[in-house]
């Protein structure tokens, strides 16, 4: 046999073996069933419990093909792959799971993109809602008042950075003051850590107060204020402007004063948003700083919103987050006095005089 013919024969055998292995791995993947895992192990891997996962699959089924024309992967397996990625932020760990063993990093990435867009477009408006009715607002106010003795609160606001790869376009806008590229994500939550609003549109160089100034939530609160609703507000740190609809700490109040007592209860009430961000990032570790999402800034924003949707599902089902010591850093809690307004200062003073003297 000529050397050239021998090489061709060896190459054909190798390619044939690859086709056999690929078919075997696909068969293993298609016939595996994560629902057979123990309940706690299932939650550890996918963050949702089995009932929530079944419901998610049924809701997404009309919007995803049963078997992707691009990947050849069954609908359920694409959803499992995406949720496992959200939970871990790691492609490598997915490759180590037996029921997903045949998925390459490229294949998982396609599944993540497809499932992310389906959840965002079909579930985000259902699961993330800022309170509109007086009944909803009163329920949140009562919860804050009972737990922290801070009145009038319909949500706590803060921002957190989600690391991304250096983008090709407008790179300087994404370089935050910590020195890495990110999206700066605004989150508003209630005392139970349910996310009421998430805004993941802005680049990492954007200040918290700028994102708030452009927020549709602020426009809604201004509208309510102008219509006479003067008893509802958000609470935020000193990186935000003091406004009648957004209460911030008093700077350097005298010890044992009414303003100091106000600050103590304000800090106790606002702590929920720091805990919310910590739980969100621990539950869905793809948005932890250490992971660095390897997608476009636009898709990263969509992934963050989808993680917030899934987080709210877990809160609603009373699923505890993973045990960890991670707490989100307070990255922008410095005064922004130029943005204060007289009406805001007066509203805060009236609140202090009424409740904290």
Coordinates of C-alpha atoms in Angstrom, one line a residue:
X1 CA 0.0 0.0 0.0
X2 CA 1.3 3.4 -0.9
X3 CA 2.0 5.8 2.0
X4 CA -0.5 8.3 0.7
X5 CA -3.2 5.6 0.5
X6 CA -2.5 4.4 4.0
X7 CA -2.8 8.0 5.3
X8 CA -6.2 8.4 3.6
X9 CA -7.4 5.1 5.1
X10 CA -6.3 6.1 8.6
X11 CA -8.1 9.4 8.3
X12 CA -11.3 7.8 7.1
X13 CA -11.2 5.4 10.1
X14 CA -10.6 8.3 12.5
X15 CA -13.5 10.3 11.0
X16 CA -15.8 7.3 11.2
X17 CA -14.9 6.8 14.8
X18 CA -15.7 10.4 15.5
X19 CA -19.1 10.0 13.9
X20 CA -19.8 6.9 16.0
X21 CA -18.7 8.7 19.2
X22 CA -20.8 11.8 18.4
X23 CA -23.9 9.6 17.8
X24 CA -23.3 7.7 21.1
X25 CA -22.9 10.9 23.1
X26 CA -26.0 12.4 21.5
X27 CA -27.9 9.2 22.3
X28 CA -26.7 9.4 25.9
X29 CA -27.8 13.1 26.2
X30 CA -31.2 12.6 24.7
X31 CA -32.0 9.6 26.9
X32 CA -30.8 11.1 30.2
X33 CA -33.4 12.6 32.6
X34 CA -32.3 15.2 35.2
X35 CA -35.7 14.9 36.8
X36 CA -34.5 11.6 38.2
X37 CA -32.0 13.4 40.4
X38 CA -32.7 13.8 44.1
X39 CA -34.7 17.0 44.8
X40 CA -32.0 18.9 46.6
X41 CA -29.4 18.0 44.0
X42 CA -31.7 19.2 41.3
X43 CA -32.0 22.6 43.0
X44 CA -28.3 22.7 43.6
X45 CA -27.7 22.3 39.8
X46 CA -30.5 24.3 38.3
X47 CA -31.6 26.6 41.1
X48 CA -35.3 25.9 40.4
X49 CA -37.2 23.0 41.9
X50 CA -38.7 20.3 39.7
X51 CA -42.2 21.8 39.6
X52 CA -40.8 25.2 38.6
X53 CA -38.7 23.6 35.9
X54 CA -41.6 21.6 34.4
X55 CA -43.7 24.8 34.4
X56 CA -40.8 26.7 32.7
X57 CA -40.5 24.1 30.0
X58 CA -44.2 24.1 29.3
X59 CA -44.3 27.9 29.1
X60 CA -41.3 28.0 26.7
X61 CA -42.4 25.1 24.6
X62 CA -44.5 27.1 22.2
X63 CA -41.6 29.5 21.6
X64 CA -38.8 26.9 21.1
X65 CA -38.6 24.2 18.5
X66 CA -38.8 20.7 20.0
X67 CA -35.3 20.0 18.5
X68 CA -33.2 22.9 17.4
X69 CA -32.4 22.9 13.7
X70 CA -29.0 24.5 14.6
X71 CA -27.9 22.3 17.4
X72 CA -30.0 19.2 17.1
X73 CA -30.6 19.3 20.9
X74 CA -34.0 18.5 22.4
X75 CA -35.9 21.4 23.9
X76 CA -35.7 20.2 27.5
X77 CA -31.9 19.7 27.2
X78 CA -31.4 23.2 25.9
X79 CA -33.3 24.7 28.9
X80 CA -31.3 22.5 31.3
X81 CA -28.1 23.6 29.7
X82 CA -29.0 27.3 29.9
X83 CA -30.1 27.1 33.6
X84 CA -27.0 25.2 34.5
X85 CA -24.9 27.9 32.9
X86 CA -26.8 30.6 34.7
X87 CA -26.2 28.8 38.0
X88 CA -22.5 28.2 37.5
X89 CA -21.2 30.6 34.9
X90 CA -19.0 27.8 33.7
X91 CA -19.0 25.9 30.4
X92 CA -16.6 23.4 31.8
X93 CA -18.9 22.2 34.6
X94 CA -21.6 21.6 32.0
X95 CA -19.2 19.3 30.1
X96 CA -18.8 17.3 33.3
X97 CA -22.5 16.5 33.8
X98 CA -23.3 13.1 32.4
X99 CA -26.7 14.1 30.9
X100 CA -25.1 17.1 29.1
X101 CA -21.8 15.4 28.4
X102 CA -22.0 15.7 24.6
X103 CA -22.4 19.5 24.6
X104 CA -19.4 21.5 23.5
X105 CA -18.8 25.1 24.8
X106 CA -20.0 26.4 21.4
X107 CA -23.2 24.3 21.7
X108 CA -23.9 25.5 25.2
X109 CA -23.4 29.1 24.2
X110 CA -26.1 28.7 21.4
X111 CA -28.5 27.2 23.9
X112 CA -27.9 30.0 26.4
X113 CA -28.6 32.6 23.8
X114 CA -31.8 30.9 22.5
X115 CA -33.3 30.2 26.0
X116 CA -32.3 33.6 27.3
X117 CA -34.2 35.4 24.5
X118 CA -37.2 33.2 25.0
X119 CA -37.4 33.8 28.8
X120 CA -36.8 37.6 28.3
X121 CA -39.5 38.1 25.7
X122 CA -42.1 35.9 27.2
X123 CA -41.7 35.9 31.0
X124 CA -39.9 39.2 32.1
X125 CA -43.1 41.3 32.1
X126 CA -44.9 38.7 34.1
X127 CA -42.3 38.2 36.8
X128 CA -40.8 41.6 37.3
X129 CA -43.3 44.3 38.1
X130 CA -43.0 47.6 40.0
X131 CA -46.0 48.1 42.2
X132 CA -48.8 50.1 40.5
X133 CA -51.9 49.8 42.7
X134 CA -52.3 51.3 46.1
X135 CA -52.9 47.8 47.5
X136 CA -49.5 46.5 46.2
X137 CA -47.7 49.6 47.6
X138 CA -49.4 49.2 50.9
X139 CA -48.4 45.6 51.2
X140 CA -44.8 46.5 50.7
X141 CA -45.0 49.4 53.1
X142 CA -46.4 47.2 55.8
X143 CA -43.6 44.7 55.3
X144 CA -40.9 47.4 55.7
X145 CA -42.6 49.0 58.6
X146 CA -43.1 45.7 60.5
X147 CA -39.5 44.6 59.9
X148 CA -37.5 47.8 60.2
X149 CA -39.9 50.5 61.6
X150 CA -39.2 52.7 58.5
X151 CA -42.4 54.1 57.0
X152 CA -43.6 54.8 53.5
X153 CA -41.1 52.5 51.7
X154 CA -42.2 50.8 48.5
X155 CA -38.7 49.5 47.6
X156 CA -35.0 49.8 48.1
X157 CA -32.7 50.7 45.2
X158 CA -29.0 50.1 44.5
X159 CA -26.7 49.3 41.5
X160 CA -24.3 46.5 41.0
X161 CA -21.6 45.8 38.4
X162 CA -21.7 42.7 36.1
X163 CA -18.3 42.0 34.5
X164 CA -18.0 41.6 30.7
X165 CA -15.3 41.1 28.2
X166 CA -13.7 44.3 26.8
X167 CA -16.2 45.3 24.1
X168 CA -15.1 46.3 20.6
X169 CA -17.3 49.4 20.4
X170 CA -17.3 52.3 22.9
X171 CA -14.9 50.4 25.2
X172 CA -14.2 53.4 27.4
X173 CA -17.9 53.7 28.4
X174 CA -17.7 50.2 29.9
X175 CA -14.6 50.7 32.0
X176 CA -15.9 51.3 35.5
X177 CA -14.0 53.1 38.3
X178 CA -12.9 49.7 39.7
X179 CA -10.8 49.2 36.6
X180 CA -12.7 46.5 34.8
X181 CA -15.3 46.4 32.0
X182 CA -18.9 46.0 33.2
X183 CA -22.6 46.8 32.9
X184 CA -23.9 48.8 35.8
X185 CA -27.3 47.3 36.7
X186 CA -29.9 49.1 38.7
X187 CA -32.1 46.9 41.0
X188 CA -35.1 47.8 43.1
X189 CA -36.5 45.1 45.5
X190 CA -39.0 44.8 48.3
X191 CA -38.2 43.5 51.8
X192 CA -38.7 39.9 50.8
X193 CA -35.9 40.3 48.2
X194 CA -38.3 40.1 45.3
X195 CA -37.0 42.2 42.4
X196 CA -39.5 44.9 41.4
X197 CA -37.4 46.5 38.7
X198 CA -34.1 45.7 36.9
X199 CA -32.4 48.1 34.5
X200 CA -29.4 46.4 32.8
X201 CA -29.1 48.8 29.9
X202 CA -26.2 51.0 31.0
X203 CA -22.4 50.7 30.7
X204 CA -20.1 50.4 33.7
X205 CA -18.9 54.0 33.6
X206 CA -22.4 55.3 34.2
X207 CA -23.0 56.6 37.7
X208 CA -25.9 55.2 39.8
X209 CA -27.5 58.7 40.0
X210 CA -27.3 59.0 36.1
X211 CA -29.1 55.7 35.6
X212 CA -31.7 56.7 38.2
X213 CA -32.2 60.1 36.5
X214 CA -33.0 58.3 33.2
X215 CA -35.1 55.6 34.8
X216 CA -38.8 55.1 33.9
X217 CA -39.4 54.3 37.6
X218 CA -38.4 57.8 38.6
X219 CA -40.8 59.2 35.9
X220 CA -43.6 57.1 37.4
X221 CA -42.8 58.2 40.9
X222 CA -42.8 61.9 39.8
X223 CA -46.1 61.4 38.1
X224 CA -47.6 59.9 41.3
X225 CA -46.1 62.7 43.4
X226 CA -47.6 65.4 41.2
X227 CA -51.0 63.6 41.5
X228 CA -50.8 64.0 45.2
X229 CA -49.3 60.7 46.4
X230 CA -46.8 62.2 49.0
X231 CA -46.5 59.1 51.3
X232 CA -44.5 56.6 49.1
X233 CA -40.8 56.6 48.4
X234 CA -37.9 54.4 47.6
X235 CA -34.8 54.3 49.8
X236 CA -31.2 54.5 48.5
X237 CA -27.7 55.3 49.6
X238 CA -26.0 58.7 49.5
X239 CA -24.9 58.1 45.9
X240 CA -28.5 59.0 45.0
X241 CA -30.1 62.5 45.1
X242 CA -32.4 63.2 48.0
X243 CA -35.9 63.6 46.5
X244 CA -39.5 63.5 47.8
X245 CA -39.8 60.1 46.2
X246 CA -36.3 58.8 47.1
X247 CA -35.1 59.0 50.7
X248 CA -31.3 58.9 51.3
X249 CA -29.2 59.1 54.5
X250 CA -28.6 62.4 56.3
X251 CA -24.9 63.3 56.1
X252 CA -23.0 63.5 59.4
X253 CA -26.0 63.9 61.8
X254 CA -25.3 64.7 65.5
X255 CA -25.2 61.6 67.7
X256 CA -28.5 60.6 69.3
X257 CA -30.4 63.0 67.2
X258 CA -33.6 62.4 65.3
X259 CA -31.6 62.4 62.1
X260 CA -29.2 59.8 63.5
X261 CA -32.2 57.6 64.5
X262 CA -33.5 58.1 61.0
X263 CA -30.2 56.9 59.5
X264 CA -30.1 53.8 61.7
X265 CA -33.6 52.6 60.5
X266 CA -32.9 53.7 57.0
X267 CA -29.7 51.5 56.9
X268 CA -31.7 48.6 58.4
X269 CA -34.4 48.9 55.7
X270 CA -32.0 49.5 52.8
X271 CA -29.9 46.5 53.7
X272 CA -32.5 44.3 51.9
X273 CA -31.3 45.5 48.5
X274 CA -27.7 44.6 49.3
X275 CA -28.9 41.1 50.4
X276 CA -31.0 40.8 47.3
X277 CA -28.0 41.5 45.0
X278 CA -25.9 39.1 47.0
X279 CA -28.5 36.3 46.8
X280 CA -29.1 37.0 43.1
X281 CA -25.4 36.7 42.3
X282 CA -24.8 33.7 44.5
X283 CA -27.8 31.9 43.0
X284 CA -26.8 32.7 39.4
X285 CA -23.1 32.9 39.4
X286 CA -22.7 33.7 35.8
X287 CA -23.1 37.3 36.9
X288 CA -20.4 37.2 39.6
X289 CA -17.4 39.4 39.0
X290 CA -15.1 36.4 38.8
X291 CA -17.0 34.8 35.9
X292 CA -16.9 37.6 33.2
X293 CA -19.8 37.0 30.8
X294 CA -18.4 36.4 27.3
X295 CA -21.3 37.9 25.3
X296 CA -22.1 41.3 23.8
X297 CA -23.1 44.0 26.3
X298 CA -26.6 43.9 25.0
X299 CA -27.0 40.1 25.5
X300 CA -25.3 40.4 29.0
X301 CA -28.1 42.9 29.9
X302 CA -30.7 40.4 28.8
X303 CA -29.0 37.5 30.7
X304 CA -29.1 39.7 33.9
X305 CA -32.8 40.3 33.4
X306 CA -33.5 36.6 32.9
X307 CA -31.6 35.8 36.1
X308 CA -33.8 38.3 37.9
X309 CA -36.9 36.5 36.5
X310 CA -35.6 33.2 37.7
X311 CA -34.7 34.7 41.1
X312 CA -38.3 35.9 41.6
X313 CA -39.5 32.5 40.7
X314 CA -37.3 31.1 43.5
X315 CA -38.5 33.7 45.9
X316 CA -42.1 33.0 45.1
X317 CA -41.5 29.3 45.7
X318 CA -39.6 29.9 48.9
X319 CA -36.4 28.3 47.6
X320 CA -33.4 29.3 49.6
X321 CA -30.4 30.6 47.9
X322 CA -27.0 28.8 48.1
X323 CA -25.1 29.2 51.4
X324 CA -22.2 31.6 50.8
X325 CA -20.4 34.5 52.4
X326 CA -20.5 36.6 49.3
X327 CA -22.0 40.2 49.8
X328 CA -22.1 42.7 47.0
X329 CA -19.7 45.6 47.4
X330 CA -21.0 49.0 48.0
X331 CA -19.4 50.6 44.9
X332 CA -21.0 54.1 44.6
X333 CA -22.0 55.1 48.1
X334 CA -20.5 58.5 48.0
X335 CA -22.4 61.8 48.3
X336 CA -23.7 63.5 45.1
X337 CA -24.8 66.8 46.7
X338 CA -25.1 68.7 43.5
X339 CA -28.1 66.6 42.7
X340 CA -30.0 67.4 45.9
X341 CA -33.2 69.4 45.7
X342 CA -35.0 71.6 48.2
X343 CA -38.3 69.7 48.0
X344 CA -36.4 66.5 48.7
X345 CA -34.6 67.9 51.8
X346 CA -37.9 69.3 53.1
X347 CA -39.7 65.9 52.5
X348 CA -37.0 64.1 54.5
X349 CA -37.1 66.7 57.3
X350 CA -40.9 66.2 57.6
X351 CA -40.4 62.5 57.7
X352 CA -37.8 62.8 60.5
X353 CA -39.9 65.2 62.5
X354 CA -42.9 62.9 62.3
X355 CA -41.4 59.5 63.0
X356 CA -38.0 59.9 64.6
X357 CA -38.2 62.6 67.3

